mmCIF file of C-alpha atoms in Angstrom:
data_model
loop_
_atom_site.group_PDB
_atom_site.id
_atom_site.type_symbol
_atom_site.label_atom_id
_atom_site.label_comp_id
_atom_site.label_asym_id
_atom_site.label_seq_id
_atom_site.Cartn_x
_atom_site.Cartn_y
_atom_site.Cartn_z
ATOM 1 C CA UNK K 1 -14.759 32.242 -28.018
ATOM 2 C CA UNK K 2 -11.821 30.969 -30.110
ATOM 3 C CA UNK K 3 -12.146 27.220 -29.758
ATOM 4 C CA UNK K 4 -8.816 25.469 -30.171
ATOM 5 C CA UNK K 5 -8.412 23.184 -33.216
ATOM 6 C CA UNK K 6 -8.008 20.209 -30.857
ATOM 7 C CA UNK K 7 -11.260 20.973 -29.133
ATOM 8 C CA UNK K 8 -13.023 21.543 -32.431
ATOM 9 C CA UNK K 9 -11.873 18.198 -33.840
ATOM 10 C CA UNK K 10 -12.889 16.468 -30.641
ATOM 11 C CA UNK K 11 -16.322 18.047 -30.752
ATOM 12 C CA UNK K 12 -16.819 17.717 -34.479
ATOM 13 C CA UNK K 13 -17.900 21.348 -34.415
ATOM 14 C CA UNK K 14 -17.542 24.071 -37.046
ATOM 15 C CA UNK K 15 -18.378 27.738 -37.184
ATOM 16 C CA UNK K 16 -21.750 26.655 -38.520
ATOM 17 C CA UNK K 17 -22.544 25.132 -35.129
ATOM 18 C CA UNK K 18 -21.729 28.283 -33.223
ATOM 19 C CA UNK K 19 -25.205 28.369 -31.744
ATOM 20 C CA UNK K 20 -24.384 25.251 -29.729
ATOM 21 C CA UNK K 21 -20.632 25.723 -29.452
ATOM 22 C CA UNK K 22 -21.073 27.035 -25.934
ATOM 23 C CA UNK K 23 -21.479 23.430 -24.939
ATOM 24 C CA UNK K 24 -17.930 22.709 -26.161
ATOM 25 C CA UNK K 25 -16.222 25.536 -24.327
ATOM 26 C CA UNK K 26 -14.566 23.765 -21.378
ATOM 27 C CA UNK K 27 -12.612 21.554 -23.785
ATOM 28 C CA UNK K 28 -11.047 24.566 -25.464
ATOM 29 C CA UNK K 29 -7.498 25.528 -24.568
ATOM 30 C CA UNK K 30 -7.949 29.229 -24.001
ATOM 31 C CA UNK K 31 -11.528 29.925 -23.021
ATOM 32 C CA UNK K 32 -12.189 32.922 -20.794
ATOM 33 C CA UNK K 33 -15.017 31.324 -18.865
ATOM 34 C CA UNK K 34 -13.961 28.917 -16.104
ATOM 35 C CA UNK K 35 -16.775 26.434 -16.526
ATOM 36 C CA UNK K 36 -14.695 23.410 -15.639
ATOM 37 C CA UNK K 37 -13.046 25.032 -12.650
ATOM 38 C CA UNK K 38 -16.162 26.756 -11.351
ATOM 39 C CA UNK K 39 -14.499 30.195 -11.467
ATOM 40 C CA UNK K 40 -15.507 33.224 -13.493
ATOM 41 C CA UNK K 41 -13.143 35.421 -15.492
ATOM 42 C CA UNK K 42 -13.001 37.703 -12.481
ATOM 43 C CA UNK K 43 -11.714 34.813 -10.372
ATOM 44 C CA UNK K 44 -14.765 34.679 -8.090
ATOM 45 C CA UNK K 45 -16.312 31.419 -7.051
ATOM 46 C CA UNK K 46 -19.988 30.711 -7.672
ATOM 47 C CA UNK K 47 -22.254 32.774 -5.464
ATOM 48 C CA UNK K 48 -23.565 30.932 -2.419
ATOM 49 C CA UNK K 49 -27.254 31.657 -3.149
ATOM 50 C CA UNK K 50 -26.999 29.560 -6.316
ATOM 51 C CA UNK K 51 -26.673 26.399 -4.187
ATOM 52 C CA UNK K 52 -29.421 27.208 -1.685
ATOM 53 C CA UNK K 53 -32.335 24.770 -1.783
ATOM 54 C CA UNK K 54 -30.316 21.939 -3.326
ATOM 55 C CA UNK K 55 -29.705 18.538 -1.741
ATOM 56 C CA UNK K 56 -26.876 16.491 -3.232
ATOM 57 C CA UNK K 57 -28.124 13.018 -4.103
ATOM 58 C CA UNK K 58 -24.917 11.679 -5.626
ATOM 59 C CA UNK K 59 -21.643 13.511 -6.206
ATOM 60 C CA UNK K 60 -18.216 12.975 -7.782
ATOM 61 C CA UNK K 61 -19.625 12.737 -11.304
ATOM 62 C CA UNK K 62 -17.465 13.980 -14.166
ATOM 63 C CA UNK K 63 -19.433 16.427 -16.311
ATOM 64 C CA UNK K 64 -22.862 14.820 -15.779
ATOM 65 C CA UNK K 65 -25.708 15.593 -18.164
ATOM 66 C CA UNK K 66 -28.228 12.911 -19.139
ATOM 67 C CA UNK K 67 -30.592 12.036 -16.294
ATOM 68 C CA UNK K 68 -33.466 9.580 -15.954
ATOM 69 C CA UNK K 69 -35.085 9.088 -12.567
ATOM 70 C CA UNK K 70 -36.267 5.495 -12.083
ATOM 71 C CA UNK K 71 -37.588 6.342 -8.615
ATOM 72 C CA UNK K 72 -36.405 8.366 -5.629
ATOM 73 C CA UNK K 73 -33.745 5.740 -4.876
ATOM 74 C CA UNK K 74 -32.519 4.820 -8.373
ATOM 75 C CA UNK K 75 -31.145 7.051 -11.126
ATOM 76 C CA UNK K 76 -29.566 6.698 -14.543
ATOM 77 C CA UNK K 77 -26.992 9.373 -15.347
ATOM 78 C CA UNK K 78 -24.703 9.890 -18.350
ATOM 79 C CA UNK K 79 -21.236 11.374 -17.848
ATOM 80 C CA UNK K 80 -18.564 12.843 -20.110
ATOM 81 C CA UNK K 81 -16.787 9.529 -20.735
ATOM 82 C CA UNK K 82 -19.920 8.178 -22.437
ATOM 83 C CA UNK K 83 -20.667 5.860 -19.533
ATOM 84 C CA UNK K 84 -24.231 5.350 -18.366
ATOM 85 C CA UNK K 85 -24.287 4.855 -14.624
ATOM 86 C CA UNK K 86 -27.014 3.410 -12.445
ATOM 87 C CA UNK K 87 -26.943 4.961 -8.983
ATOM 88 C CA UNK K 88 -28.983 3.207 -6.327
ATOM 89 C CA UNK K 89 -29.620 3.745 -2.633
ATOM 90 C CA UNK K 90 -29.522 0.438 -0.760
ATOM 91 C CA UNK K 91 -30.590 1.151 2.834
ATOM 92 C CA UNK K 92 -28.652 4.395 2.910
ATOM 93 C CA UNK K 93 -25.617 3.089 1.021
ATOM 94 C CA UNK K 94 -25.104 4.384 -2.492
ATOM 95 C CA UNK K 95 -23.987 1.918 -5.159
ATOM 96 C CA UNK K 96 -22.768 2.943 -8.599
ATOM 97 C CA UNK K 97 -22.810 0.546 -11.553
ATOM 98 C CA UNK K 98 -21.868 1.092 -15.189
ATOM 99 C CA UNK K 99 -24.760 -0.278 -17.241
ATOM 100 C CA UNK K 100 -23.601 0.861 -20.690
ATOM 101 C CA UNK K 101 -20.945 2.740 -22.655
ATOM 102 C CA UNK K 102 -21.325 4.784 -25.839
ATOM 103 C CA UNK K 103 -19.101 6.911 -28.045
ATOM 104 C CA UNK K 104 -17.254 9.574 -26.028
ATOM 105 C CA UNK K 105 -17.717 13.152 -27.269
ATOM 106 C CA UNK K 106 -17.425 16.775 -26.214
ATOM 107 C CA UNK K 107 -20.370 16.510 -23.828
ATOM 108 C CA UNK K 108 -22.166 13.688 -22.035
ATOM 109 C CA UNK K 109 -25.058 12.075 -23.927
ATOM 110 C CA UNK K 110 -28.746 12.273 -23.081
ATOM 111 C CA UNK K 111 -30.511 9.297 -21.534
ATOM 112 C CA UNK K 112 -34.084 8.083 -20.990
ATOM 113 C CA UNK K 113 -35.734 4.790 -20.111
ATOM 114 C CA UNK K 114 -38.905 2.860 -20.816
ATOM 115 C CA UNK K 115 -39.697 -0.434 -19.154
ATOM 116 C CA UNK K 116 -36.480 -2.420 -18.959
ATOM 117 C CA UNK K 117 -34.806 -0.604 -21.840
ATOM 118 C CA UNK K 118 -32.395 2.313 -21.751
ATOM 119 C CA UNK K 119 -32.149 4.867 -24.567
ATOM 120 C CA UNK K 120 -29.027 6.968 -25.113
ATOM 121 C CA UNK K 121 -28.525 9.832 -27.572
ATOM 122 C CA UNK K 122 -25.021 10.970 -28.517
ATOM 123 C CA UNK K 123 -24.404 14.548 -29.746
ATOM 124 C CA UNK K 124 -22.951 15.784 -33.020
ATOM 125 C CA UNK K 125 -20.450 14.082 -35.287
ATOM 126 C CA UNK K 126 -20.210 12.489 -38.752
ATOM 127 C CA UNK K 127 -22.600 9.708 -39.784
ATOM 128 C CA UNK K 128 -21.438 6.192 -39.042
ATOM 129 C CA UNK K 129 -19.038 7.148 -36.254
ATOM 130 C CA UNK K 130 -21.250 6.536 -33.226
ATOM 131 C CA UNK K 131 -21.852 10.250 -32.862
ATOM 132 C CA UNK K 132 -25.305 11.747 -33.475
ATOM 133 C CA UNK K 133 -26.778 8.315 -32.867
ATOM 134 C CA UNK K 134 -29.694 6.918 -30.879
ATOM 135 C CA UNK K 135 -28.976 3.678 -28.992
ATOM 136 C CA UNK K 136 -31.246 1.206 -27.212
ATOM 137 C CA UNK K 137 -30.202 -1.555 -24.832
ATOM 138 C CA UNK K 138 -30.846 -3.396 -21.579
ATOM 139 C CA UNK K 139 -28.640 -2.792 -18.563
ATOM 140 C CA UNK K 140 -25.423 -4.779 -18.770
ATOM 141 C CA UNK K 141 -25.768 -5.404 -22.518
ATOM 142 C CA UNK K 142 -23.922 -3.652 -25.319
ATOM 143 C CA UNK K 143 -25.852 -0.644 -26.661
ATOM 144 C CA UNK K 144 -27.264 -1.241 -30.133
ATOM 145 C CA UNK K 145 -27.785 1.478 -32.702
ATOM 146 C CA UNK K 146 -31.433 2.272 -33.279
ATOM 147 C CA UNK K 147 -30.981 5.251 -35.628
ATOM 148 C CA UNK K 148 -28.150 7.295 -37.171
ATOM 149 C CA UNK K 149 -29.603 10.788 -36.747
ATOM 150 C CA UNK K 150 -26.723 12.497 -38.607
ATOM 151 C CA UNK K 151 -27.337 10.350 -41.685
ATOM 152 C CA UNK K 152 -31.045 11.186 -41.655
ATOM 153 C CA UNK K 153 -30.431 14.922 -41.356
ATOM 154 C CA UNK K 154 -28.151 14.914 -44.392
ATOM 155 C CA UNK K 155 -31.144 13.623 -46.369
ATOM 156 C CA UNK K 156 -33.559 16.041 -44.695
ATOM 157 C CA UNK K 157 -31.878 19.491 -44.742
ATOM 158 C CA UNK K 158 -33.112 22.406 -42.648
ATOM 159 C CA UNK K 159 -34.961 24.819 -44.979
ATOM 160 C CA UNK K 160 -34.492 27.649 -42.458
ATOM 161 C CA UNK K 161 -30.745 27.191 -41.946
ATOM 162 C CA UNK K 162 -28.803 30.450 -41.610
ATOM 163 C CA UNK K 163 -25.289 29.024 -41.282
ATOM 164 C CA UNK K 164 -24.689 27.449 -44.716
ATOM 165 C CA UNK K 165 -24.864 23.889 -43.418
ATOM 166 C CA UNK K 166 -28.498 22.744 -43.725
ATOM 167 C CA UNK K 167 -27.689 19.027 -43.368
ATOM 168 C CA UNK K 168 -25.925 19.423 -40.044
ATOM 169 C CA UNK K 169 -27.036 17.454 -36.981
ATOM 170 C CA UNK K 170 -26.515 17.775 -33.222
ATOM 171 C CA UNK K 171 -29.162 15.579 -31.545
ATOM 172 C CA UNK K 172 -29.324 16.864 -27.994
ATOM 173 C CA UNK K 173 -32.514 15.831 -26.199
ATOM 174 C CA UNK K 174 -34.805 12.794 -26.218
ATOM 175 C CA UNK K 175 -38.045 11.482 -24.759
ATOM 176 C CA UNK K 176 -39.331 7.916 -25.056
ATOM 177 C CA UNK K 177 -43.027 7.438 -25.813
ATOM 178 C CA UNK K 178 -45.209 4.711 -24.323
ATOM 179 C CA UNK K 179 -45.149 2.720 -27.559
ATOM 180 C CA UNK K 180 -41.339 2.616 -27.658
ATOM 181 C CA UNK K 181 -40.917 5.354 -30.259
ATOM 182 C CA UNK K 182 -38.464 8.122 -29.376
ATOM 183 C CA UNK K 183 -38.652 11.885 -29.858
ATOM 184 C CA UNK K 184 -35.325 13.573 -30.641
ATOM 185 C CA UNK K 185 -34.641 17.321 -30.493
ATOM 186 C CA UNK K 186 -31.838 18.236 -32.906
ATOM 187 C CA UNK K 187 -29.993 21.432 -31.952
ATOM 188 C CA UNK K 188 -28.295 21.867 -35.335
ATOM 189 C CA UNK K 189 -31.187 20.688 -37.492
ATOM 190 C CA UNK K 190 -33.570 22.946 -35.511
ATOM 191 C CA UNK K 191 -36.244 20.292 -35.578
ATOM 192 C CA UNK K 192 -38.054 17.569 -33.667
ATOM 193 C CA UNK K 193 -37.754 14.030 -35.002
ATOM 194 C CA UNK K 194 -39.561 10.781 -34.239
ATOM 195 C CA UNK K 195 -37.752 7.463 -34.331
ATOM 196 C CA UNK K 196 -40.036 4.422 -34.562
ATOM 197 C CA UNK K 197 -39.375 1.294 -32.447
ATOM 198 C CA UNK K 198 -37.816 -0.211 -35.582
ATOM 199 C CA UNK K 199 -35.521 2.775 -36.157
ATOM 200 C CA UNK K 200 -37.341 4.643 -38.916
ATOM 201 C CA UNK K 201 -36.834 8.416 -38.586
ATOM 202 C CA UNK K 202 -39.370 11.082 -39.566
ATOM 203 C CA UNK K 203 -39.667 14.818 -39.025
ATOM 204 C CA UNK K 204 -42.307 15.974 -36.554
ATOM 205 C CA UNK K 205 -41.755 19.736 -36.688
ATOM 206 C CA UNK K 206 -39.262 22.385 -37.772
ATOM 207 C CA UNK K 207 -38.516 25.453 -35.641
ATOM 208 C CA UNK K 208 -38.119 28.684 -37.576
ATOM 209 C CA UNK K 209 -35.611 31.422 -36.684
ATOM 210 C CA UNK K 210 -36.741 34.410 -34.641
ATOM 211 C CA UNK K 211 -35.961 38.101 -35.057
ATOM 212 C CA UNK K 212 -34.335 39.324 -31.841
ATOM 213 C CA UNK K 213 -32.721 42.506 -30.560
ATOM 214 C CA UNK K 214 -28.935 42.308 -30.204
ATOM 215 C CA UNK K 215 -27.998 42.659 -26.514
ATOM 216 C CA UNK K 216 -25.285 44.917 -25.144
ATOM 217 C CA UNK K 217 -21.676 43.967 -24.457
ATOM 218 C CA UNK K 218 -21.076 41.533 -27.303
ATOM 219 C CA UNK K 219 -18.137 41.640 -29.745
ATOM 220 C CA UNK K 220 -19.009 42.597 -33.307
ATOM 221 C CA UNK K 221 -17.118 39.584 -34.698
ATOM 222 C CA UNK K 222 -16.616 36.134 -33.184
ATOM 223 C CA UNK K 223 -13.666 34.417 -34.866
ATOM 224 C CA UNK K 224 -13.110 30.760 -35.557
ATOM 225 C CA UNK K 225 -9.435 29.628 -35.315
ATOM 226 C CA UNK K 226 -9.829 27.763 -38.597
ATOM 227 C CA UNK K 227 -10.679 30.909 -40.511
ATOM 228 C CA UNK K 228 -14.424 31.498 -40.231
ATOM 229 C CA UNK K 229 -16.276 34.149 -38.293
ATOM 230 C CA UNK K 230 -19.743 35.263 -37.269
ATOM 231 C CA UNK K 231 -20.637 38.946 -37.493
ATOM 232 C CA UNK K 232 -23.006 40.409 -34.928
ATOM 233 C CA UNK K 233 -24.925 43.621 -35.465
ATOM 234 C CA UNK K 234 -24.711 46.586 -33.125
ATOM 235 C CA UNK K 235 -26.503 46.432 -29.794
ATOM 236 C CA UNK K 236 -30.151 47.403 -30.183
ATOM 237 C CA UNK K 237 -30.381 46.350 -33.824
ATOM 238 C CA UNK K 238 -32.544 43.475 -35.072
ATOM 239 C CA UNK K 239 -31.057 40.149 -36.124
ATOM 240 C CA UNK K 240 -32.412 36.752 -37.172
ATOM 241 C CA UNK K 241 -31.373 33.971 -34.786
ATOM 242 C CA UNK K 242 -31.861 30.236 -35.147
ATOM 243 C CA UNK K 243 -34.105 28.286 -32.785
ATOM 244 C CA UNK K 244 -31.578 25.586 -31.675
ATOM 245 C CA UNK K 245 -33.955 22.843 -30.490
ATOM 246 C CA UNK K 246 -32.212 21.301 -27.492
ATOM 247 C CA UNK K 247 -34.921 19.545 -25.515
ATOM 248 C CA UNK K 248 -38.165 17.606 -25.543
ATOM 249 C CA UNK K 249 -40.539 16.118 -22.994
ATOM 250 C CA UNK K 250 -44.027 14.617 -22.924
ATOM 251 C CA UNK K 251 -46.466 16.532 -20.752
ATOM 252 C CA UNK K 252 -49.060 15.092 -18.410
ATOM 253 C CA UNK K 253 -51.580 16.009 -21.123
ATOM 254 C CA UNK K 254 -49.801 13.767 -23.631
ATOM 255 C CA UNK K 255 -48.636 16.668 -25.811
ATOM 256 C CA UNK K 256 -45.009 16.999 -26.902
ATOM 257 C CA UNK K 257 -43.046 20.017 -25.629
ATOM 258 C CA UNK K 258 -39.874 21.309 -27.289
ATOM 259 C CA UNK K 259 -37.436 23.859 -25.831
ATOM 260 C CA UNK K 260 -34.978 26.222 -27.549
ATOM 261 C CA UNK K 261 -31.517 27.558 -26.739
ATOM 262 C CA UNK K 262 -31.530 30.554 -29.173
ATOM 263 C CA UNK K 263 -28.709 31.036 -31.657
ATOM 264 C CA UNK K 264 -26.311 33.968 -32.029
ATOM 265 C CA UNK K 265 -26.643 36.619 -30.604
ATOM 266 C CA UNK K 266 -28.268 34.476 -27.856
ATOM 267 C CA UNK K 267 -30.529 37.292 -26.673
ATOM 268 C CA UNK K 268 -31.821 36.594 -23.141
ATOM 269 C CA UNK K 269 -35.536 35.901 -22.645
ATOM 270 C CA UNK K 270 -36.086 34.889 -26.286
ATOM 271 C CA UNK K 271 -36.098 31.112 -25.833
ATOM 272 C CA UNK K 272 -39.505 29.524 -26.317
ATOM 273 C CA UNK K 273 -41.238 26.262 -25.454
ATOM 274 C CA UNK K 274 -43.475 24.818 -28.151
ATOM 275 C CA UNK K 275 -46.449 22.474 -27.674
ATOM 276 C CA UNK K 276 -47.012 19.926 -30.428
ATOM 277 C CA UNK K 277 -49.999 17.681 -31.008
ATOM 278 C CA UNK K 278 -49.079 13.979 -30.741
ATOM 279 C CA UNK K 279 -48.790 12.224 -34.091
ATOM 280 C CA UNK K 280 -47.888 15.434 -35.923
ATOM 281 C CA UNK K 281 -45.739 15.286 -39.077
ATOM 282 C CA UNK K 282 -43.924 18.145 -40.835
ATOM 283 C CA UNK K 283 -45.340 20.966 -38.702
ATOM 284 C CA UNK K 284 -43.739 24.410 -38.524
ATOM 285 C CA UNK K 285 -43.151 26.225 -35.230
ATOM 286 C CA UNK K 286 -43.290 29.859 -36.322
ATOM 287 C CA UNK K 287 -42.583 32.712 -33.864
ATOM 288 C CA UNK K 288 -44.335 35.142 -36.217
ATOM 289 C CA UNK K 289 -47.526 33.049 -36.065
ATOM 290 C CA UNK K 290 -47.159 31.243 -32.722
ATOM 291 C CA UNK K 291 -50.812 30.169 -32.389
ATOM 292 C CA UNK K 292 -51.259 28.579 -35.818
ATOM 293 C CA UNK K 293 -51.029 24.928 -36.826
ATOM 294 C CA UNK K 294 -50.136 21.805 -34.863
ATOM 295 C CA UNK K 295 -47.102 23.455 -33.218
ATOM 296 C CA UNK K 296 -48.060 26.330 -30.929
ATOM 297 C CA UNK K 297 -45.993 28.434 -28.582
ATOM 298 C CA UNK K 298 -46.568 27.365 -24.991
ATOM 299 C CA UNK K 299 -44.127 29.635 -23.138
ATOM 300 C CA UNK K 300 -41.780 32.523 -23.878
ATOM 301 C CA UNK K 301 -39.267 34.634 -21.969
ATOM 302 C CA UNK K 302 -36.763 31.866 -21.171
ATOM 303 C CA UNK K 303 -32.997 31.951 -21.717
ATOM 304 C CA UNK K 304 -30.692 29.261 -23.164
ATOM 305 C CA UNK K 305 -32.919 26.241 -22.474
ATOM 306 C CA UNK K 306 -30.983 22.950 -22.521
ATOM 307 C CA UNK K 307 -33.555 20.509 -21.128
ATOM 308 C CA UNK K 308 -37.226 20.029 -20.282
ATOM 309 C CA UNK K 309 -39.108 17.708 -17.935
ATOM 310 C CA UNK K 310 -42.759 17.290 -16.963
ATOM 311 C CA UNK K 311 -44.442 16.204 -13.739
ATOM 312 C CA UNK K 312 -47.793 14.511 -13.210
ATOM 313 C CA UNK K 313 -49.569 17.700 -12.146
ATOM 314 C CA UNK K 314 -49.255 19.507 -15.463
ATOM 315 C CA UNK K 315 -46.099 21.561 -14.795
ATOM 316 C CA UNK K 316 -43.149 21.744 -17.189
ATOM 317 C CA UNK K 317 -39.603 22.339 -15.906
ATOM 318 C CA UNK K 318 -36.937 24.059 -18.015
ATOM 319 C CA UNK K 319 -33.206 23.898 -17.358
ATOM 320 C CA UNK K 320 -31.671 27.222 -18.449
ATOM 321 C CA UNK K 321 -27.902 26.891 -18.884
ATOM 322 C CA UNK K 322 -27.181 30.546 -18.120
ATOM 323 C CA UNK K 323 -29.543 33.285 -17.027
ATOM 324 C CA UNK K 324 -27.421 35.783 -19.002
ATOM 325 C CA UNK K 325 -27.170 33.501 -22.087
ATOM 326 C CA UNK K 326 -24.813 30.762 -23.206
ATOM 327 C CA UNK K 327 -22.853 33.241 -25.330
ATOM 328 C CA UNK K 328 -22.120 35.571 -22.422
ATOM 329 C CA UNK K 329 -21.045 32.551 -20.386
ATOM 330 C CA UNK K 330 -18.690 31.517 -23.143
ATOM 331 C CA UNK K 331 -17.308 35.047 -23.361
ATOM 332 C CA UNK K 332 -16.560 34.972 -19.642
ATOM 333 C CA UNK K 333 -19.028 37.603 -18.520
ATOM 334 C CA UNK K 334 -19.378 37.907 -14.769
ATOM 335 C CA UNK K 335 -22.225 35.850 -13.316
ATOM 336 C CA UNK K 336 -23.028 34.150 -16.617
ATOM 337 C CA UNK K 337 -22.160 30.668 -15.353
ATOM 338 C CA UNK K 338 -25.235 30.751 -13.118
ATOM 339 C CA UNK K 339 -28.272 29.131 -14.698
ATOM 340 C CA UNK K 340 -31.605 28.100 -13.236
ATOM 341 C CA UNK K 341 -34.511 25.715 -13.189
ATOM 342 C CA UNK K 342 -37.812 27.354 -14.118
ATOM 343 C CA UNK K 343 -41.256 25.866 -13.596
ATOM 344 C CA UNK K 344 -43.925 26.613 -16.196
ATOM 345 C CA UNK K 345 -47.299 26.066 -14.562
ATOM 346 C CA UNK K 346 -50.585 25.200 -16.256
ATOM 347 C CA UNK K 347 -51.367 28.915 -16.599
ATOM 348 C CA UNK K 348 -48.045 29.252 -18.479
ATOM 349 C CA UNK K 349 -46.590 31.443 -15.761
ATOM 350 C CA UNK K 350 -42.814 31.226 -15.188
ATOM 351 C CA UNK K 351 -41.600 30.491 -11.670
ATOM 352 C CA UNK K 352 -37.811 30.651 -11.227
ATOM 353 C CA UNK K 353 -37.527 27.952 -8.586
ATOM 354 C CA UNK K 354 -33.766 27.389 -8.378
ATOM 355 C CA UNK K 355 -30.486 29.048 -9.321
ATOM 356 C CA UNK K 356 -27.471 26.800 -9.885
ATOM 357 C CA UNK K 357 -24.285 26.597 -11.924
ATOM 358 C CA UNK K 358 -24.605 25.319 -15.511
ATOM 359 C CA UNK K 359 -27.447 22.807 -15.196
ATOM 360 C CA UNK K 360 -27.416 19.823 -17.519
ATOM 361 C CA UNK K 361 -30.633 17.799 -17.460
ATOM 362 C CA UNK K 362 -33.737 17.938 -15.299
ATOM 363 C CA UNK K 363 -36.156 15.122 -14.466
ATOM 364 C CA UNK K 364 -39.034 14.503 -12.054
ATOM 365 C CA UNK K 365 -40.386 11.768 -9.808
ATOM 366 C CA UNK K 366 -43.913 12.613 -8.669
ATOM 367 C CA UNK K 367 -43.456 16.069 -7.109
ATOM 368 C CA UNK K 368 -39.670 15.797 -6.719
ATOM 369 C CA UNK K 369 -37.403 17.610 -9.177
ATOM 370 C CA UNK K 370 -33.832 16.443 -9.826
ATOM 371 C CA UNK K 371 -31.064 18.061 -11.871
ATOM 372 C CA UNK K 372 -27.492 17.331 -12.967
ATOM 373 C CA UNK K 373 -24.907 20.095 -12.666
ATOM 374 C CA UNK K 374 -22.520 21.508 -13.640
ATOM 375 C CA UNK K 375 -22.582 20.102 -17.133
ATOM 376 C CA UNK K 376 -18.775 20.579 -17.336
ATOM 377 C CA UNK K 377 -16.453 19.697 -14.468
ATOM 378 C CA UNK K 378 -16.976 17.833 -11.226
ATOM 379 C CA UNK K 379 -20.716 17.550 -10.703
ATOM 380 C CA UNK K 380 -23.613 15.796 -9.047
ATOM 381 C CA UNK K 381 -27.252 14.792 -9.152
ATOM 382 C CA UNK K 382 -29.200 17.186 -6.935
ATOM 383 C CA UNK K 383 -32.715 17.318 -5.544
ATOM 384 C CA UNK K 384 -34.379 20.730 -5.571
ATOM 385 C CA UNK K 385 -35.710 21.244 -2.059
#
């Protein structure tokens, strides 16, 4: 994927974060995939069927990701500049107000709300810089730091790290609990954290790597312009791949659900969703023993999950960045920029309800499902019809 040094500095990424480096790609100078332009390496525009069933709620958003639905007329959305926007429908007229601003990074932050407070989570970067930080504030007020996630992860290294950087952090997804505590999914730490209303951080669960089969049509070596590289085994061979915990939501049953991206080689249909008992501390989510302990596998067979949401009827919705995998998207493979929204019903069956280009976040309001996309480039909030 050959990220340019400029893009790497801007993202704060290293070869050790290759599992989530796909999310940096459109900032790189020479990427093969046209994520920002909406064109594939073959020069074809996104296929028309990917947009079918979508109703644009609000457009002209620059690289939208974080999404919190207040109701069917009011939305909070985070964009690439670090701005948090409130979009409201006033008798058919859309108004757009900036309610907060956080540290700008390689990708828009995540956002959630509880009562009158807004919670914003910035992705990776060094401690103390405003990156990898959880903020809390009221609309129109300056965001205040609730927890420095990067600093915590340096004190709580990942025991299952496979990239020689166990203290790394890339907090990527959040969910606010009824008591004001916040769950944080860390894509580099491969864990789920809990931040108390006073800002104390603790580890809820760690996600162990999974042995996967290397898919076809991948290079044997992926080089880093600053000198590192990742070696990939031959197609068909087995390889250990990190979990990459990107997402978390609270189900209608009160349990906590965590979704995975899947690290290199990003094998399709190997991303899992885990179900964790509320109040859990220091659990292990183990793909070799998926039904043991306080963290149990809820769903399997997903690809490159970047967000989760729950509705009030017991369904879980997963945003899958690319149906062919984030790595094949980053390598410019044809059709890999098309992702999807998948519903996981109470019987744990997967229902692929919508194809779309590079979804960011998904959220629900009663039975309505909303999504931001594409996560890089000119995007929108959309309602899945």
